[in-house]
Amino acid sequence: MSDIPVITVDGPSGSGKGTISRQIAHQLQWHFLDSGALYRLVALGAMKSGIELGHEAGLADYARGLEVRFVSDDPTEEPIILLDNQDVTADIRTETCGNAASKAAALPAVRQALLQRQRGFLQSPGLVADGRDMGTTVFPAARLKIFLTASAEERAKRRHKQLKEKGIDVNLAALVKDIAERDQRDGSRASSPLKPADGAVILDTSIMGIDEVMAKVNALISEMMPDTK
Ligand code: C5P
């Protein structure tokens, strides 16, 4: 395993891990891996290519050959995402795509197909990896593992606000149901289920603002990775 430091940030959708992990990467000037985007890209690309979401070998082949580029000037913002040179930044963020991604992500061959690609993001001076199994499977030797969580209602509210800001209008009750279904699928799958890694620090963000979470994360970085800052 490499000596390059990794911080993993795992948790369910709406736990704040996207915002928090991007801020950490920006602050440390490290690389950033949005692993959920890779699963979303596989699902979107497969749907566009007519590959059924249950066709494990077909999806895994597609995942291995995924032609994707993340184009970014500002690490605190979501980058423009090009799939086969087409801008799919907004398309992959829909709830339909998130649900399809969670179905594709339950298939072991798809997870295996994306493993090396995710590890390829590990480059000097360091990596912040955002996902569900970053600390358990993809980067088990990470120096700091964080698991963010929040109540399903709070996460649905945050997701609702986020989608609204992007001009996507979704019913809140439908969102709560979607999130509960996705939690159930992500947490119960046999291959790399969503769960805190051994040694992970669990932070419940239900009643914490971003600044408060960042203060806790910074204290952890100073304590566990004193050579970092
Ligand atoms: O984080 P995001 O909501 O973009 O992820 C979409 C879906 O991809 C998740 O619901 C989950 O099923 C899957 N995923 C995963 N492992 C990861 C990241 C995402 O299974 N490391």
mmCIF file of N, CA, C and O in Angstrom, residues 56 72 93 126 167 190 198 224:
data_model
loop_
_atom_site.group_PDB
_atom_site.id
_atom_site.type_symbol
_atom_site.label_atom_id
_atom_site.label_comp_id
_atom_site.label_asym_id
_atom_site.label_seq_id
_atom_site.Cartn_x
_atom_site.Cartn_y
_atom_site.Cartn_z
ATOM 1 N N GLU A 56 -25.485 -8.160 -14.768
ATOM 2 C CA GLU A 56 -24.252 -7.888 -14.011
ATOM 3 C C GLU A 56 -23.010 -7.853 -14.891
ATOM 4 O O GLU A 56 -22.207 -6.908 -14.808
ATOM 5 N N SER A 72 -12.486 20.451 -13.371
ATOM 6 C CA SER A 72 -12.746 21.331 -12.220
ATOM 7 C C SER A 72 -11.701 22.424 -12.092
ATOM 8 O O SER A 72 -10.517 22.184 -12.269
ATOM 9 N N ARG A 93 -27.305 13.539 -11.298
ATOM 10 C CA ARG A 93 -27.750 13.908 -9.942
ATOM 11 C C ARG A 93 -29.236 13.693 -9.705
ATOM 12 O O ARG A 93 -29.737 14.003 -8.620
ATOM 13 N N GLY A 126 -2.177 13.823 -1.285
ATOM 14 C CA GLY A 126 -3.126 13.084 -0.448
ATOM 15 C C GLY A 126 -4.482 13.019 -1.130
ATOM 16 O O GLY A 126 -4.715 13.674 -2.149
ATOM 17 N N GLY A 167 -32.926 23.164 -9.445
ATOM 18 C CA GLY A 167 -34.097 23.284 -10.321
ATOM 19 C C GLY A 167 -34.864 21.986 -10.473
ATOM 20 O O GLY A 167 -35.725 21.849 -11.335
ATOM 21 N N ALA A 190 -24.743 -7.767 0.073
ATOM 22 C CA ALA A 190 -23.685 -8.664 0.562
ATOM 23 C C ALA A 190 -22.305 -8.068 0.305
ATOM 24 O O ALA A 190 -21.379 -8.246 1.088
ATOM 25 N N ASP A 198 -13.946 -0.311 10.756
ATOM 26 C CA ASP A 198 -13.299 -0.445 12.068
ATOM 27 C C ASP A 198 -12.446 0.790 12.299
ATOM 28 O O ASP A 198 -11.687 1.192 11.412
ATOM 29 N N MET A 224 -4.855 13.113 14.765
ATOM 30 C CA MET A 224 -4.472 11.824 14.193
ATOM 31 C C MET A 224 -3.461 11.957 13.059
ATOM 32 O O MET A 224 -2.834 10.975 12.684
#
